[in-house]
Coordinates of C-alpha atoms in Angstrom, one line a residue:
M1 CA 168.7 73.7 240.5
K2 CA 172.8 74.6 241.9
R3 CA 174.0 72.3 238.8
L4 CA 172.2 75.1 237.0
L5 CA 173.1 78.0 238.9
R6 CA 177.3 77.5 238.7
I7 CA 176.8 76.2 234.7
L8 CA 175.7 79.4 234.1
G9 CA 178.4 81.3 236.9
I10 CA 180.7 79.9 234.5
F11 CA 180.1 82.5 231.1
W12 CA 180.8 85.1 234.2
R13 CA 183.9 83.9 235.0
P14 CA 185.7 85.4 232.4
V15 CA 185.0 88.9 233.4
S16 CA 185.0 88.5 236.9
V17 CA 188.9 86.8 236.7
N18 CA 189.9 89.4 234.3
A19 CA 187.4 92.1 235.7
A20 CA 190.1 95.7 235.5
F21 CA 192.0 93.8 232.3
F22 CA 189.0 94.0 230.5
V23 CA 187.4 97.0 231.8
F24 CA 190.3 98.9 230.6
M25 CA 190.5 97.4 227.5
F26 CA 186.9 98.2 226.8
V27 CA 187.4 101.9 227.4
L28 CA 191.1 102.0 225.7
G29 CA 189.6 100.7 222.5
Y30 CA 186.5 102.1 222.6
F31 CA 188.8 105.7 222.6
C32 CA 190.3 105.0 220.6
T33 CA 187.7 103.9 217.5
Q34 CA 185.4 107.2 218.4
T35 CA 188.3 109.4 218.1
E36 CA 190.8 107.7 215.0
I37 CA 188.4 109.1 212.4
R38 CA 189.5 109.7 208.7
L39 CA 189.7 113.7 208.9
H40 CA 190.2 114.3 205.0
L41 CA 186.9 111.8 204.3
K42 CA 183.8 113.9 204.5
G43 CA 180.9 112.6 206.2
A44 CA 183.4 109.8 208.1
K45 CA 181.8 108.5 211.1
P46 CA 183.5 106.0 214.2
Y47 CA 182.0 102.2 213.0
E48 CA 179.2 101.7 214.1
L49 CA 179.9 97.8 215.1
S50 CA 182.8 99.1 217.7
A51 CA 181.5 98.9 220.8
T52 CA 179.4 95.2 220.4
E53 CA 182.8 93.5 218.4
L54 CA 184.9 95.1 220.9
F55 CA 182.7 93.7 223.6
F56 CA 182.5 90.1 221.8
D57 CA 187.0 90.7 221.6
L58 CA 187.6 90.9 224.8
Y59 CA 185.5 88.1 226.1
L60 CA 186.4 86.4 223.9
L61 CA 190.3 86.3 225.2
C62 CA 189.3 87.2 228.5
A63 CA 187.7 82.9 228.2
V64 CA 191.3 82.3 227.2
L65 CA 193.0 83.9 229.7
A66 CA 190.2 81.9 232.1
L67 CA 191.7 78.4 231.1
L68 CA 194.7 79.4 232.4
P69 CA 196.2 79.1 236.0
Q70 CA 196.3 82.6 238.3
K71 CA 199.8 82.2 238.5
I72 CA 200.2 82.3 234.9
R73 CA 197.3 84.4 233.9
K74 CA 198.4 87.5 235.3
W75 CA 201.4 87.7 233.6
I76 CA 199.8 87.3 230.1
R77 CA 197.4 89.7 231.1
L78 CA 200.4 92.3 232.4
L79 CA 202.0 91.7 228.7
L80 CA 198.6 91.6 226.7
A81 CA 198.4 95.5 228.5
I82 CA 201.2 96.3 227.8
L83 CA 201.8 95.5 224.5
L84 CA 197.8 97.4 223.7
Y85 CA 198.5 100.9 225.3
I86 CA 202.0 100.9 223.4
V87 CA 200.5 99.6 220.4
A88 CA 197.3 102.2 220.9
L89 CA 199.7 104.9 221.6
I90 CA 201.7 104.4 218.3
D91 CA 198.5 104.5 216.2
M92 CA 197.4 107.5 218.0
F93 CA 200.5 109.2 217.9
C94 CA 200.3 108.6 213.7
Y95 CA 196.5 110.0 213.7
V96 CA 197.7 112.9 215.8
R97 CA 201.0 113.9 213.7
F98 CA 200.3 112.6 210.5
E99 CA 196.3 112.7 210.5
S100 CA 196.1 108.6 209.5
T101 CA 195.8 105.6 211.5
L102 CA 199.2 103.0 211.4
T103 CA 199.7 101.9 207.6
P104 CA 202.0 99.5 206.0
T105 CA 204.1 102.6 204.5
M106 CA 204.5 103.6 208.0
L107 CA 205.8 100.5 209.2
M108 CA 208.2 99.9 206.4
L109 CA 209.2 103.6 206.7
F110 CA 209.7 102.9 210.2
F111 CA 211.8 99.0 209.4
E112 CA 214.1 101.4 207.1
T113 CA 215.0 104.1 209.6
T114 CA 218.5 104.3 210.7
G115 CA 219.2 105.3 214.1
Q116 CA 220.3 108.9 213.5
E117 CA 217.0 109.0 211.2
T118 CA 215.2 107.8 214.5
K119 CA 217.0 110.7 216.5
E120 CA 215.6 113.2 214.2
F121 CA 211.9 112.4 213.9
L122 CA 211.9 111.8 217.9
N123 CA 213.0 115.3 217.9
S124 CA 211.3 116.6 215.2
Y125 CA 207.5 115.1 216.4
V126 CA 207.8 114.3 220.1
G127 CA 207.0 117.0 222.6
W128 CA 205.5 117.8 225.7
D129 CA 202.5 119.0 223.9
L130 CA 201.7 115.3 222.8
L131 CA 200.1 115.1 226.4
T132 CA 198.0 117.7 225.5
S133 CA 196.7 115.9 222.7
K134 CA 194.5 112.9 222.4
T135 CA 197.6 110.8 222.8
G136 CA 198.1 112.2 226.5
W137 CA 194.2 110.5 227.1
I138 CA 195.9 107.1 226.5
I139 CA 198.5 107.6 228.6
L140 CA 195.9 108.8 231.5
I141 CA 193.6 104.9 231.0
A142 CA 197.3 103.4 231.2
F143 CA 197.8 105.2 234.8
L144 CA 194.1 105.1 235.9
H145 CA 194.1 100.8 235.2
I146 CA 197.7 101.1 237.1
L147 CA 196.1 103.1 239.7
W148 CA 193.1 100.3 240.1
S149 CA 195.0 97.6 239.8
I150 CA 197.3 98.7 243.2
F151 CA 193.8 99.6 244.5
S152 CA 192.1 96.6 244.0
T153 CA 194.7 94.6 245.1
W154 CA 195.2 96.4 248.6
W155 CA 191.3 96.3 248.9
K156 CA 191.3 92.6 248.6
R157 CA 194.4 91.7 251.1
R158 CA 192.0 94.0 253.5
N159 CA 189.1 92.0 252.5
Q160 CA 190.9 89.5 253.8
R161 CA 192.9 89.9 257.1
M162 CA 189.1 91.2 257.5
G163 CA 187.2 87.8 257.2
L164 CA 184.6 89.5 255.0
R165 CA 183.3 87.7 252.7
L166 CA 180.0 87.9 250.7
S167 CA 177.7 84.5 251.4
P168 CA 178.7 81.3 249.1
S169 CA 174.5 81.3 247.9
V170 CA 174.4 85.1 247.2
V171 CA 177.3 85.0 245.0
L172 CA 176.5 81.6 243.2
Y173 CA 173.5 83.6 242.6
S174 CA 175.3 86.8 241.2
Q175 CA 177.3 85.3 239.3
S176 CA 174.4 83.2 237.4
I177 CA 172.4 86.3 236.7
M178 CA 175.9 87.6 235.1
G179 CA 176.5 84.8 233.2
V180 CA 173.3 85.0 231.7
V181 CA 173.6 88.3 230.2
A182 CA 177.2 88.0 229.5
L183 CA 176.2 84.9 227.5
G184 CA 173.6 87.2 226.1
L185 CA 175.4 89.0 224.8
F186 CA 178.6 87.2 223.9
V187 CA 176.1 85.7 221.3
Y188 CA 174.2 89.1 220.2
C189 CA 178.0 90.3 219.1
A190 CA 178.9 87.2 217.7
T191 CA 176.0 87.8 215.2
E192 CA 176.3 91.2 214.4
C193 CA 180.3 91.1 214.2
F194 CA 180.5 87.8 212.5
P195 CA 180.6 89.2 208.5
N196 CA 184.0 91.6 209.8
K197 CA 185.2 88.8 211.2
Q198 CA 184.6 86.8 208.2
A199 CA 186.0 89.7 205.9
M200 CA 188.9 90.2 208.3
G201 CA 189.6 86.1 207.8
R202 CA 189.8 86.8 203.9
L203 CA 192.0 89.5 204.3
M204 CA 194.7 88.2 206.3
S205 CA 194.4 84.4 204.1
K206 CA 196.1 86.1 201.0
S207 CA 198.6 85.1 199.3
N208 CA 200.1 88.6 197.8
L209 CA 199.5 92.0 198.0
G210 CA 197.6 92.5 194.6
E211 CA 194.9 90.0 196.3
V212 CA 195.1 91.6 199.8
E213 CA 194.1 94.9 197.8
H214 CA 191.6 93.5 195.9
E215 CA 189.6 92.2 198.7
L216 CA 189.8 95.9 200.4
T217 CA 187.8 97.4 197.3
T218 CA 184.9 94.9 197.6
K219 CA 181.9 95.0 199.4
G220 CA 182.1 94.2 202.9
C221 CA 185.6 94.7 203.1
A222 CA 187.4 94.4 206.9
N223 CA 186.8 97.0 208.9
L224 CA 190.2 96.9 211.3
Y225 CA 189.0 98.9 213.6
L226 CA 191.5 98.7 216.1
P227 CA 194.8 99.4 216.7
I228 CA 196.3 95.7 217.7
H229 CA 194.1 94.8 213.9
R230 CA 196.2 97.4 212.0
M231 CA 199.9 96.9 213.4
V232 CA 199.0 92.8 212.5
F233 CA 197.6 93.9 209.5
S234 CA 201.2 96.5 208.7
L235 CA 203.2 93.6 209.8
Y236 CA 201.3 90.7 207.5
A237 CA 200.8 93.1 204.4
N238 CA 204.9 94.4 205.0
R239 CA 205.5 90.1 205.1
L240 CA 203.9 89.2 201.7
A241 CA 205.8 92.5 200.4
S242 CA 208.7 91.5 201.6
Q243 CA 208.4 87.8 199.9
Q244 CA 207.3 89.7 196.7
I245 CA 210.5 91.8 196.9
T246 CA 213.0 88.4 197.2
Q247 CA 211.5 87.6 194.0
L248 CA 211.8 90.6 192.3
M249 CA 215.5 90.3 193.2
A250 CA 216.1 87.4 192.1
A251 CA 214.9 88.4 188.9
T252 CA 217.3 90.5 188.5
E253 CA 220.0 88.2 187.8
K254 CA 218.3 87.4 185.1
V255 CA 218.6 90.7 183.4
Q256 CA 220.7 89.8 179.6
V257 CA 221.2 92.5 177.3
D258 CA 223.2 91.1 174.3
S259 CA 223.6 94.8 172.3
C260 CA 221.9 97.8 171.5
S261 CA 221.2 100.4 169.3
F262 CA 219.9 103.2 170.4
R263 CA 218.0 103.4 167.7
S264 CA 215.5 106.4 169.6
P265 CA 218.3 108.5 172.0
Q266 CA 215.3 110.3 173.8
I267 CA 212.4 107.2 175.2
V268 CA 209.7 109.2 177.0
L269 CA 207.1 107.0 179.2
I270 CA 204.0 109.7 180.6
I271 CA 201.6 107.3 182.6
G272 CA 198.5 109.0 183.4
E273 CA 195.9 108.3 185.5
S274 CA 192.3 107.7 185.4
F275 CA 191.6 108.8 182.2
N276 CA 188.5 108.2 180.2
K277 CA 188.9 108.0 176.9
Y278 CA 185.4 109.7 175.8
R279 CA 186.0 112.5 177.3
S280 CA 189.2 113.0 175.2
Q281 CA 189.1 115.5 171.5
L282 CA 191.3 112.5 170.2
Y283 CA 188.6 110.5 170.5
G284 CA 185.4 112.2 169.9
Y285 CA 184.4 114.4 173.1
D286 CA 182.3 117.5 171.9
K287 CA 184.6 119.6 175.0
P288 CA 187.4 121.2 173.8
T289 CA 189.0 119.1 176.5
T290 CA 192.3 118.4 174.9
P291 CA 192.9 120.8 172.7
R292 CA 196.8 121.2 172.6
Q293 CA 197.3 116.9 172.0
L294 CA 194.3 117.7 169.2
K295 CA 196.8 120.1 167.8
R296 CA 199.5 117.7 167.4
M297 CA 197.0 115.0 166.2
Q298 CA 195.8 117.5 163.8
D299 CA 199.7 118.1 162.5
S300 CA 200.4 114.7 161.8
T301 CA 202.9 114.7 165.2
L302 CA 200.4 112.7 167.3
I303 CA 198.9 109.7 166.3
A304 CA 196.6 108.4 168.6
F305 CA 196.1 104.5 168.8
T306 CA 192.1 103.5 168.5
D307 CA 192.4 100.5 170.5
V308 CA 193.6 100.2 173.4
V309 CA 192.7 98.7 177.6
A310 CA 194.6 98.2 180.5
P311 CA 195.0 95.2 182.1
W312 CA 193.5 96.2 185.6
N313 CA 191.2 98.8 186.4
L314 CA 193.7 99.4 189.9
T315 CA 196.6 101.3 189.8
S316 CA 198.8 99.2 191.5
F317 CA 198.1 95.8 189.3
V318 CA 198.5 98.2 186.6
F319 CA 202.2 99.0 187.5
K320 CA 203.4 95.8 188.2
H321 CA 202.1 94.6 184.8
V322 CA 203.1 97.3 182.4
F323 CA 206.8 97.6 184.7
S324 CA 207.5 93.9 184.3
L325 CA 207.9 91.8 181.6
H326 CA 205.6 89.8 182.3
A327 CA 202.5 89.1 179.9
I328 CA 199.3 88.3 181.7
G329 CA 198.8 85.0 180.0
D330 CA 202.6 83.8 180.8
G331 CA 202.8 81.5 183.8
G332 CA 204.7 82.2 186.6
D333 CA 203.8 85.7 188.4
W334 CA 204.8 89.1 187.7
C335 CA 207.5 88.9 190.3
D336 CA 209.0 86.3 188.5
V337 CA 211.0 87.8 186.0
P338 CA 212.9 91.5 185.3
M339 CA 211.6 94.6 184.5
F340 CA 212.2 96.8 181.9
P341 CA 214.0 100.0 183.5
E342 CA 216.3 97.5 185.1
V343 CA 217.1 95.9 181.0
F344 CA 217.4 99.6 179.7
R345 CA 219.9 100.1 182.8
K346 CA 221.7 97.2 181.5
A347 CA 221.5 98.4 178.0
G348 CA 223.3 101.5 178.7
Y349 CA 220.6 104.4 179.5
H350 CA 220.1 106.6 181.7
V351 CA 216.2 106.0 183.4
T352 CA 214.9 108.9 184.9
F353 CA 211.6 108.4 187.1
I354 CA 209.4 111.3 188.2
T355 CA 206.3 110.0 190.4
N356 CA 203.8 112.6 191.7
Q357 CA 202.4 109.3 193.5
F358 CA 204.1 106.9 194.1
L359 CA 206.8 107.9 197.0
P360 CA 206.1 106.6 200.8
K361 CA 204.3 108.7 202.8
A362 CA 202.9 108.6 206.3
G363 CA 198.9 108.7 205.7
E364 CA 199.6 106.3 202.3
A365 CA 196.5 103.9 201.7
V366 CA 197.1 100.2 201.1
Y367 CA 196.8 100.7 197.9
D368 CA 199.5 103.3 196.6
F369 CA 201.5 100.9 199.7
S370 CA 201.0 98.1 197.4
G371 CA 201.7 99.8 194.0
G372 CA 204.9 101.9 195.1
F373 CA 206.1 99.3 197.4
F374 CA 208.3 97.6 194.6
L375 CA 209.8 101.0 193.5
N376 CA 210.2 102.4 196.4
H377 CA 212.5 99.9 198.3
P378 CA 215.8 101.3 198.8
Q379 CA 218.0 98.1 196.9
L380 CA 215.2 97.4 194.0
S381 CA 215.2 101.5 193.0
E382 CA 218.2 101.6 192.8
Q383 CA 218.6 98.8 190.4
L384 CA 215.6 99.9 188.6
F385 CA 216.8 104.0 188.1
D386 CA 219.2 106.3 187.6
T387 CA 217.4 109.4 188.6
R388 CA 214.4 110.0 190.9
N389 CA 212.4 112.9 192.3
S390 CA 211.8 112.7 196.5
R391 CA 208.4 114.9 196.9
L392 CA 204.8 115.2 196.1
H393 CA 203.1 118.4 194.4
R394 CA 199.9 119.0 194.7
Y395 CA 199.1 119.7 191.2
D396 CA 201.2 118.0 188.2
E397 CA 203.5 120.5 187.6
G398 CA 205.1 120.0 190.3
V399 CA 206.9 117.0 188.5
L400 CA 208.1 119.9 185.4
Q401 CA 209.9 121.5 188.4
D402 CA 211.2 118.7 189.5
Y403 CA 212.6 117.2 185.8
D404 CA 213.8 120.3 185.3
A405 CA 215.8 120.8 188.1
M406 CA 216.9 116.8 187.9
K407 CA 217.5 116.3 183.8
E408 CA 220.7 115.1 182.6
H409 CA 221.9 115.4 179.1
D410 CA 222.9 111.7 179.1
A411 CA 222.8 110.6 174.7
H412 CA 220.4 108.2 175.5
Q413 CA 217.6 108.5 177.8
L414 CA 214.1 106.6 179.1
T415 CA 212.1 109.2 181.1
I416 CA 208.8 108.6 183.0
F417 CA 206.9 110.6 184.2
H418 CA 204.4 109.0 186.8
L419 CA 200.9 111.8 187.2
M420 CA 198.3 112.1 189.4
G421 CA 196.4 113.3 186.3
Q422 CA 192.5 112.5 187.3
H423 CA 192.9 110.9 190.3
V424 CA 189.4 111.2 192.5
D425 CA 188.9 113.9 193.4
Y426 CA 188.3 115.5 191.1
R427 CA 188.0 119.1 192.1
G428 CA 192.1 118.4 193.8
R429 CA 193.5 118.1 190.3
F430 CA 193.7 121.5 189.0
P431 CA 194.1 124.9 190.4
V432 CA 190.6 125.4 190.7
K433 CA 190.9 129.9 190.9
T434 CA 193.4 129.9 187.9
R435 CA 192.5 127.1 185.6
R436 CA 188.5 126.2 185.9
K437 CA 186.8 126.6 182.5
F438 CA 183.9 123.7 182.8
T439 CA 180.8 124.8 185.5
P440 CA 177.7 122.7 185.5
A441 CA 176.0 125.2 182.9
D442 CA 178.0 123.3 180.9
Y443 CA 176.7 120.6 180.5
P444 CA 172.6 121.0 180.0
D445 CA 172.0 117.2 178.4
K446 CA 173.4 115.2 181.5
K447 CA 169.9 115.0 183.7
L448 CA 172.4 115.1 187.3
A449 CA 171.8 116.7 190.2
P450 CA 173.9 119.8 190.6
K451 CA 176.4 118.7 192.9
R452 CA 177.1 115.3 190.8
L453 CA 176.8 118.3 188.0
Q454 CA 180.1 119.7 189.7
I455 CA 182.0 116.7 189.5
N456 CA 181.7 116.2 186.0
A457 CA 182.5 119.6 185.0
D458 CA 185.3 119.3 187.3
Y459 CA 186.9 116.3 186.1
D460 CA 186.8 117.8 182.2
N461 CA 188.9 120.7 184.0
A462 CA 190.8 117.8 185.3
V463 CA 191.4 116.5 181.4
L464 CA 191.8 120.0 180.1
Y465 CA 194.7 120.8 183.3
N466 CA 196.2 117.1 182.6
D467 CA 196.4 118.3 178.9
S468 CA 198.1 121.2 179.3
I469 CA 200.8 119.2 181.5
V470 CA 201.0 116.8 179.2
D471 CA 201.6 119.2 176.7
E472 CA 204.4 121.3 178.6
I473 CA 206.3 117.9 178.6
I474 CA 206.6 117.3 175.3
R475 CA 208.0 121.1 174.9
R476 CA 210.9 119.8 176.1
F477 CA 211.8 117.3 173.8
E478 CA 211.0 119.2 170.7
H479 CA 214.4 119.8 170.0
Q480 CA 216.0 116.2 170.4
N481 CA 215.6 114.0 168.8
A482 CA 212.2 112.2 170.6
I483 CA 209.2 109.7 171.4
V484 CA 206.8 110.6 173.5
I485 CA 204.0 107.8 174.9
Y486 CA 201.3 108.3 176.6
M487 CA 199.0 105.9 178.5
P488 CA 196.5 106.5 181.8
D489 CA 197.4 103.0 184.4
H490 CA 193.3 103.3 183.9
G491 CA 189.8 104.6 182.3
E492 CA 187.1 106.1 185.2
E493 CA 184.0 106.0 184.8
C494 CA 182.5 110.2 185.5
F495 CA 178.6 109.5 184.2
N496 CA 179.1 109.0 180.8
S497 CA 177.0 106.3 180.9
M498 CA 175.0 106.3 184.5
D499 CA 175.0 108.3 186.9
Y500 CA 178.4 106.7 188.5
F501 CA 181.8 107.9 189.1
G502 CA 185.2 106.5 190.1
R503 CA 185.8 102.8 189.4
N504 CA 183.6 99.6 190.3
H505 CA 186.2 96.7 191.6
S506 CA 183.3 94.2 192.4
A507 CA 181.6 94.4 189.5
T508 CA 181.1 92.0 186.9
I509 CA 183.2 92.9 183.7
D510 CA 180.8 93.8 180.9
Y511 CA 181.1 95.3 178.3
R512 CA 179.6 98.7 179.3
L513 CA 182.0 98.8 182.6
A514 CA 185.2 97.6 180.3
R515 CA 185.0 100.8 178.3
E516 CA 184.7 103.2 181.0
E517 CA 186.8 102.0 183.4
F518 CA 189.4 99.4 181.3
E519 CA 189.3 101.5 177.7
I520 CA 192.6 104.7 178.1
P521 CA 193.8 106.5 175.8
F522 CA 196.9 106.2 174.0
W523 CA 199.4 108.1 171.4
I524 CA 202.4 108.5 169.9
W525 CA 204.5 111.5 170.2
A526 CA 207.4 112.6 167.9
S527 CA 209.2 114.9 167.8
E528 CA 210.5 116.9 163.6
K529 CA 213.9 115.1 164.0
Y530 CA 213.1 111.8 165.2
R531 CA 210.6 111.8 162.2
Q532 CA 213.1 112.4 160.1
T533 CA 216.1 109.7 161.4
H534 CA 213.3 107.1 161.7
P535 CA 211.1 107.3 158.5
Y536 CA 210.2 103.9 158.7
G537 CA 209.0 103.0 162.3
W538 CA 207.2 106.7 162.3
E539 CA 205.4 105.0 159.4
A540 CA 205.3 102.2 161.6
V541 CA 203.3 103.9 164.3
K542 CA 201.3 105.5 161.9
R543 CA 200.1 101.8 160.1
Y544 CA 199.9 99.7 163.9
S545 CA 197.2 102.6 165.2
H546 CA 194.4 100.6 164.9
R547 CA 195.9 97.0 166.6
P548 CA 194.3 96.0 169.2
Y549 CA 196.7 96.5 172.3
M550 CA 196.7 95.9 176.0
T551 CA 199.3 97.9 178.5
D552 CA 200.9 94.9 179.9
L553 CA 203.2 94.3 176.6
L554 CA 204.5 98.0 176.6
P555 CA 207.9 96.7 178.1
H556 CA 208.3 94.9 174.6
T557 CA 207.6 98.0 172.2
L558 CA 209.6 99.8 174.7
M559 CA 212.3 98.0 173.7
F560 CA 212.1 98.0 170.3
L561 CA 212.2 101.3 170.3
G562 CA 215.4 101.2 172.1
G563 CA 217.0 99.0 170.0
I564 CA 217.8 96.6 173.0
H565 CA 218.3 92.4 171.5
T566 CA 217.3 91.3 174.7
K567 CA 216.3 86.8 175.4
D568 CA 213.2 88.6 177.2
Y569 CA 212.1 90.8 173.9
R570 CA 209.0 88.8 171.9
K571 CA 208.6 90.5 168.7
E572 CA 205.1 88.5 168.5
Y573 CA 204.3 91.4 172.0
D574 CA 205.2 94.5 170.1
V575 CA 202.8 96.4 168.6
L576 CA 205.1 97.9 166.5
N577 CA 206.0 94.9 164.8
S578 CA 205.0 92.9 162.0
A579 CA 204.7 90.0 163.6
Y580 CA 202.5 90.8 166.5
N581 CA 199.3 89.1 167.5
E582 CA 196.3 90.6 167.0
K583 CA 194.9 87.7 168.2
R584 CA 196.0 87.4 171.4
P585 CA 193.2 87.6 174.2
R586 CA 193.4 90.3 176.3
L587 CA 192.1 89.1 179.7
L588 CA 190.8 91.7 182.3
K589 CA 191.4 91.6 185.4
N590 CA 193.1 87.7 184.6
Q591 CA 189.9 86.9 184.3
V592 CA 187.3 88.1 181.0
D593 CA 188.6 88.6 177.3
Y594 CA 187.7 92.2 176.2
N595 CA 188.3 91.0 172.8
K596 CA 184.6 88.5 173.3
L597 CA 183.6 91.2 174.9
K598 CA 184.2 93.5 172.2
H599 CA 182.3 90.9 169.7
E600 CA 179.6 90.1 171.8
K601 CA 178.7 93.4 172.5

């Protein structure tokens, strides 16, 4: 009987020999999980398995500690406590000051911060008011932990001097009872949190940032519910980014330009966001969402391509494949070869990049980090761009102001605009008070709940606002020898064929999904001076506008337009070249051939 009681008592030992550590780390972790809620997400709630998974994690950690000799255990435990308190303080500080917990971007910015910038940051953000915020509660928990450790040491020594001890039988029975309770709780908690632990394992075993991002878009993705989890993930994400930056830096050595005729003196690339092709008048939509583009198409200065798809329905994946000279289906990876802005700079073009998304900011999600890390790396950014903006705007009209303030007057320019476009949430993509045109009453045929009808109307309002921004960009080049290419990164679901909006990343790609999320509007506009000086080029644009195309090949068309002669240019990838390969598989997400989907629909 005693042997059984001793065995059961073993399951209580991880807690009993680490009692104060277990209790205070549980309090610390639970406080963070219950207070650090994403403020900008409506209806956001704490992770529902916070207490359950926290007990499992701490019990497992304390079980490992219990195996160590007491002298070693107390020092390891001290170091762990210091680490966990520091990480929690950093995480809570980020939450209090930036309304976001620790992210890979925050860590990236920290690594790139100079001593002077650190001093200025501390002067700006660290003050006594932190003590009265949620950060102060973490300091209080740590202070109470220290006091308890001092008191418990004194109490234990006092009892030893006085010879006060519980009888062995009482200790044995109490430990066995608590052991049964601990074992039962551990088994229950392990069962409940096992799916999240599996998801964490998948997340932290990816070989590149793209895989990490895709994992986070799947149903049942990992919940990094503790500050230490977010710190480890941020370090992991930055390590993956660093590996691909190293590959990209090596690829820059491969850039070779034989000659450049500057065929198109002014090339403008506008990259939109989340644009459903069938919500544009250019493609038959019955609502006036793109009146300015439609007018330009009707006067034959804008040619809309009819069969274009994006390679992915994730912005970061699209950017990597659109900027890289690597085409889907080629050997190797996107970061093994140079990027087209480097080629243009090497050829003698002045390259400007104006973005309203990919600038590092404290609360940036991993999706934007994944898409922008290579564009925001200081050394690589200098190799890619001569000029770029330094701030983000609530609305896309801000990029017009940025361009007007910085525009150069070089004879040969490549200007890239990256808009927020129709990115969720749609209501936040246009000035509601002054630019709202569509209301739920405009969609009597849609059998949607009132709230979803409003979302539907806001999407069209965002498309209409985007039309005005794109038109303003064109106006800035109307009197130059300029050609403008417009493409969004990917499509978007918005109640067209089902009661759903956004993008479904984990679904099997069928034709319906491809039509909504991968088919995109794509057009080319040219100024009068350009059409006069490039009649054959403009004729090619008109003649080949019905060719099947995927935007991972865009760099080759851009190099053709620039008259850049380089070994990296491939005429079979250039949609404006007579040798273009129209039978090339268009692999969506590198998995499904869109050509076959379209044929089998």
